[in-house]
Amino acid sequence: MNNTTEFENLSIEQSQEFSDRQKMNIVIIGHVDHGKSTLVGRLLADTNSLPQGKLEEVKARCAQNARPFEYAFLLDALKDEQAQGITIDSARCFFKSDKREYILIDAPGHIEFLKNMISGAARAEAAVLLIDAYEGVQENSRRHGYLLSMLGIKQIVVAVNKMDLVDHSQDVFNAVCAEYTDFLSQINVKAERFIPVSARDGDFIATPSKIMSWYDGPTILQSLDEFKKEPAPVDQPLRLPIQDIYKFTEEDDDRRIIAGNIETGTLNVGDEVVFYPSGKRSKVSTIEVFNAPSTNSAFAGQSTGFTMEKQIYIQPGEIVSRADEPAPKISTQLKTSLFWLGKEPLIFNKRYILKLATARVPVWLKSINTVLDASDLSTENNRSHIERHDVTECVLETVKPIAFDLSADIAQTGRFVLIDNYQIAGGGVILEAEENSNDLITAHVIQREKSWQRSRITPLKRAERCGQKSTLVVISGPAGTGKISVAQKLEEKLFEAGRHVYYLGLDNSLLGIDSDIDNENLRDEYIRRLGEISHLFTDAGMIMIATVSELEEYELSILKRLNHPGQSLVVGIDSETLTDSKLDLHLDSGSNTEQSATAIAKLLTERNYLPEYYL
Amino acid sequence: MTQLDVLEAQSVYILRQAYRSFKDLVMLWSIGKDSTVLLWLARKAFFGHVPIPLMHIDTGNKIPSMIEYRDRFALEWNLHMIVGQNTKALESKQTFPDGNLDRIACCKKLKSEPLKHTLSGDWPRQVMNHKTGKYELDENPQAFTGVIVGARADEEGSRSKERYFSPRDHHSEWDIAEQPPELWNQFNTDFAPGTHIRIHPLLDWTELNIWQYIQRENIPIIDLYFDNGNGKRYRSLGCAPCTGTVDSTAKNVQEIIDELAGGKFADIAERSGRQQDAEDGGGLETLRRDGYM
Ligand SMILES: Nc1nc2c(ncn2[C@@H]2O[C@H](COP(=O)(O)OP(=O)(O)OP(=O)(O)O)[C@@H](O)[C@H]2O)c(=O)[nH]1
Ligand SMILES: [Mg+2]
């Protein structure tokens, strides 16, 4: 019985084509100088994985420069690295065992290059962590261990290295194992195993060592093969973050393709899908491929594309999920655990960009719960900012709602990075959606109302004098729908009817009050200022008219809340972003300017903003 | 999913992310196997279309059939093809084959320099007119700020340290110690004014993976890679004077795969035929810091 299965396994192995073999990414981490690059170099050398002549070439160059040969030089390819005998950036090296192929990622151990270690580790599926037997557990042995768990790497083998420096002593080995096991248990991590090695001498790297006969476990090479390849998460709910929407019209192609990588789950032709955060729905019509057999399903891990039965307006960054499966969460407030790598600290009152899956939204630091030093697990509770290399539990608030999952539920859509000064400066995982506290805008408006210097002229008196109730009329719609002409026509009409009205032209605010906003990404800042300006105009008793191209629902909500207690009237011209329930009036670009302006004026009268006789 | 499926999905993801993030994006096409695979992956990513312009730097020393091959597929696949060249250096014979420069200096003159100036648009460059099949002067040479390159980490030491998205300063320099982090599938797609980004969708591919994929997808590849009777073929394509052939009788993709997987080239570095790598300790690193691909 046993023999049959063994035989079957063998024949399956043998029939596997080379290209069908699995490839696994493994990161090698640990404190500076504990021997990571040496271990990788030795592993490559002892398994004949180096290109012909490479070892001789590096040895010859060392001799030429009168330096002792180091296996690390096989990896530390940069001139600066060799000069300083230190790894600066993670290196990928390709390597194969009898079982599968590997990309070994040799990470740097120096704290200065923590960002490079993390870049390497974030690509890995498992890790080998080195601890120098002589130096024992050090700061970055612990920090790296902690970060692995944040990065979502669950499989770890610990190599206790430089056993030659401690006389290959089993006691020293056991002591290191005990200390590090204790540390890992504090962060709920369990190492697969501990292996005593001497990387320089090759003991227990690719071959067992006679010297440490007290150890009878696997070598590093064997332990790599013991790591399990996680299957693609096809059984989880579908999460397909939209990367882009293509409509290439060349050569009469009329497909409108929603493209993205399936993070988890399965997508089939005919599935009813829901897009988050918009909540819009459609049905999958086709799954698109190029130079591949046509298919009715796509799975986790695939970069795919599909077309829909009903064309709806959706945007890149939204997450596609299935109507028959659990939906992602939607919120503006996220309780997170994050690590900071930026040169500048992470601070309050500064706008950052958060990227989660394919979404990209402005974000603010709202509160800091605790700050942790990952090298000794000590915490602080009242910090005003986050320093480089700190780990923190904090609350972030996005400017608009985003769709996500808790990292405990779906890792791929439960993690994010923060951008500061054009660069990724931190990363983290979402612990919870914070629901029951005021968002920053609401808190601001409450504070503003409380401290507002009130005029002695009441709003009622103003309304009586002006013969109108003040309001903001905001006209939204795609470019080219004549919003501005309608706004100007409306202003003219109301003015001629004796009303106090002002149309704020887009350029007029961009050239003036908004001229310090630095780039096009700052639409949210433009909206914020428009909200504050509207608030002043409505406070002054005026009717203010503004146009905004394709106002999003959350933007409208910000605008209205900032204008509060001023009233707002929302007009859409062919609007695709605002649903009818958000609009007070829906116009289409087909009707002429005069008719449109008249319709708005009529609505203002009906709603009592422009009473015919005001007493 | 097989290894090739995983590699393909990741590269397609990177290409789409690049296309989404950068307005002024270009892809370098050297006609060699790696950048041809890259081009094919773009057709995968964009469902048969190539919405990104292709750029080729013609050193004047390229093997003639490479130009023929380039133009054939530029027409067939409807590519927006841009060609740049250091015509001054070629006219004044400031090159290695003319005996006036060493190999590394020649690479800088004929590759790094024209690349930089063709990207920025401040040297004249040619674009293909698909109606005539001929090249014409690019009247409005835009500056490209995102450049997609087919570098692989297994090629050589400094490439093993690359990011998928790698910011370069305005001198095209690569500040290796200052590379920003790259996490999970999040890349650095923002960049300060005056800087630009190199994008490397093929970093995780090995030479063997490239050939396996060429075979699986049946990608038309230039025949210089195959032995056509004299027992010699190119393993890596560069300029004729600096790229040697290897002794091999591999006549088709399968035979190349056999050579790489277990045969005579299983443990011989691909670029061993490229002379400029051997000139100083970190020849390619020097070139790369300077903007060579
Ligand atoms: N005695 C002894 N020395 C070793 C052993 N392994 C590595 N070393 C030495 O330790 C020093 C540092 O080794 P590296 O491999 O560069 O260390 P690393 O962990 O890669 O260092 P960074 O990447 O800079 O963090 C070198 O001088 C190695 O020769 C070992 O098993 N025994
Ligand atoms: Mg190292």
JSON list of N, CA and C and ligand atoms in Angstrom, two decimals, chain A residues 33 35-38 72 75-76 81 85-89 106-109, chain B residues 161, ligand 2:
[
{"chain": "A", "resi": 33, "resn": "ASP", "atom": "N", "xyz": [25.66, 41.52, 10.33]},
{"chain": "A", "resi": 33, "resn": "ASP", "atom": "CA", "xyz": [26.86, 40.69, 10.46]},
{"chain": "A", "resi": 33, "resn": "ASP", "atom": "C", "xyz": [26.63, 39.29, 11.03]},
{"chain": "A", "resi": 35, "resn": "GLY", "atom": "N", "xyz": [25.64, 36.85, 9.44]},
{"chain": "A", "resi": 35, "resn": "GLY", "atom": "CA", "xyz": [26.07, 35.84, 8.45]},
{"chain": "A", "resi": 35, "resn": "GLY", "atom": "C", "xyz": [25.08, 35.49, 7.37]},
{"chain": "A", "resi": 36, "resn": "LYS", "atom": "N", "xyz": [24.12, 36.40, 7.08]},
{"chain": "A", "resi": 36, "resn": "LYS", "atom": "CA", "xyz": [23.07, 36.11, 6.10]},
{"chain": "A", "resi": 36, "resn": "LYS", "atom": "C", "xyz": [23.65, 35.90, 4.70]},
{"chain": "A", "resi": 37, "resn": "SER", "atom": "N", "xyz": [24.46, 36.86, 4.27]},
{"chain": "A", "resi": 37, "resn": "SER", "atom": "CA", "xyz": [24.99, 36.76, 2.90]},
{"chain": "A", "resi": 37, "resn": "SER", "atom": "C", "xyz": [25.94, 35.57, 2.79]},
{"chain": "A", "resi": 38, "resn": "THR", "atom": "N", "xyz": [26.67, 35.31, 3.86]},
{"chain": "A", "resi": 38, "resn": "THR", "atom": "CA", "xyz": [27.57, 34.17, 3.86]},
{"chain": "A", "resi": 38, "resn": "THR", "atom": "C", "xyz": [26.78, 32.88, 3.70]},
{"chain": "A", "resi": 72, "resn": "ALA", "atom": "N", "xyz": [30.13, 36.13, 1.23]},
{"chain": "A", "resi": 72, "resn": "ALA", "atom": "CA", "xyz": [29.16, 37.23, 1.11]},
{"chain": "A", "resi": 72, "resn": "ALA", "atom": "C", "xyz": [29.39, 38.04, -0.16]},
{"chain": "A", "resi": 75, "resn": "LEU", "atom": "N", "xyz": [27.14, 37.77, -3.08]},
{"chain": "A", "resi": 75, "resn": "LEU", "atom": "CA", "xyz": [25.84, 38.44, -3.04]},
{"chain": "A", "resi": 75, "resn": "LEU", "atom": "C", "xyz": [25.96, 39.95, -3.01]},
{"chain": "A", "resi": 76, "resn": "ASP", "atom": "N", "xyz": [26.92, 40.43, -2.20]},
{"chain": "A", "resi": 76, "resn": "ASP", "atom": "CA", "xyz": [27.06, 41.87, -2.03]},
{"chain": "A", "resi": 76, "resn": "ASP", "atom": "C", "xyz": [27.77, 42.43, -3.26]},
{"chain": "A", "resi": 81, "resn": "GLU", "atom": "N", "xyz": [29.05, 47.96, -1.08]},
{"chain": "A", "resi": 81, "resn": "GLU", "atom": "CA", "xyz": [28.82, 46.84, -0.17]},
{"chain": "A", "resi": 81, "resn": "GLU", "atom": "C", "xyz": [30.12, 46.07, 0.07]},
{"chain": "A", "resi": 85, "resn": "GLY", "atom": "N", "xyz": [31.92, 45.77, 3.50]},
{"chain": "A", "resi": 85, "resn": "GLY", "atom": "CA", "xyz": [31.61, 44.45, 4.05]},
{"chain": "A", "resi": 85, "resn": "GLY", "atom": "C", "xyz": [30.23, 44.36, 4.64]},
{"chain": "A", "resi": 86, "resn": "ILE", "atom": "N", "xyz": [29.27, 45.05, 4.00]},
{"chain": "A", "resi": 86, "resn": "ILE", "atom": "CA", "xyz": [27.93, 45.09, 4.57]},
{"chain": "A", "resi": 86, "resn": "ILE", "atom": "C", "xyz": [26.92, 45.00, 3.42]},
{"chain": "A", "resi": 87, "resn": "THR", "atom": "N", "xyz": [25.76, 44.42, 3.69]},
{"chain": "A", "resi": 87, "resn": "THR", "atom": "CA", "xyz": [24.73, 44.40, 2.66]},
{"chain": "A", "resi": 87, "resn": "THR", "atom": "C", "xyz": [23.92, 45.69, 2.77]},
{"chain": "A", "resi": 88, "resn": "ILE", "atom": "N", "xyz": [23.74, 46.36, 1.64]},
{"chain": "A", "resi": 88, "resn": "ILE", "atom": "CA", "xyz": [22.94, 47.59, 1.65]},
{"chain": "A", "resi": 88, "resn": "ILE", "atom": "C", "xyz": [21.53, 47.30, 1.19]},
{"chain": "A", "resi": 89, "resn": "ASP", "atom": "N", "xyz": [21.41, 46.62, 0.07]},
{"chain": "A", "resi": 89, "resn": "ASP", "atom": "CA", "xyz": [20.06, 46.35, -0.43]},
{"chain": "A", "resi": 89, "resn": "ASP", "atom": "C", "xyz": [19.84, 44.86, -0.64]},
{"chain": "A", "resi": 106, "resn": "ASP", "atom": "N", "xyz": [18.35, 37.96, -0.05]},
{"chain": "A", "resi": 106, "resn": "ASP", "atom": "CA", "xyz": [19.33, 38.21, 1.00]},
{"chain": "A", "resi": 106, "resn": "ASP", "atom": "C", "xyz": [19.15, 39.64, 1.49]},
{"chain": "A", "resi": 107, "resn": "ALA", "atom": "N", "xyz": [18.58, 39.80, 2.70]},
{"chain": "A", "resi": 107, "resn": "ALA", "atom": "CA", "xyz": [18.24, 41.13, 3.20]},
{"chain": "A", "resi": 107, "resn": "ALA", "atom": "C", "xyz": [19.38, 41.71, 4.02]},
{"chain": "A", "resi": 108, "resn": "PRO", "atom": "N", "xyz": [19.45, 43.05, 4.09]},
{"chain": "A", "resi": 108, "resn": "PRO", "atom": "CA", "xyz": [20.47, 43.66, 4.94]},
{"chain": "A", "resi": 108, "resn": "PRO", "atom": "C", "xyz": [20.04, 43.65, 6.41]},
{"chain": "A", "resi": 109, "resn": "GLY", "atom": "N", "xyz": [21.00, 43.61, 7.31]},
{"chain": "A", "resi": 109, "resn": "GLY", "atom": "CA", "xyz": [20.67, 43.55, 8.74]},
{"chain": "A", "resi": 109, "resn": "GLY", "atom": "C", "xyz": [20.87, 44.87, 9.45]},
{"chain": "B", "resi": 161, "resn": "LYS", "atom": "N", "xyz": [19.53, 43.81, -7.24]},
{"chain": "B", "resi": 161, "resn": "LYS", "atom": "CA", "xyz": [19.13, 44.69, -6.15]},
{"chain": "B", "resi": 161, "resn": "LYS", "atom": "C", "xyz": [18.09, 45.71, -6.59]},
{"chain": "C", "resi": 2, "resn": "MG", "atom": "MG", "xyz": [24.54, 40.52, 4.07]}
]
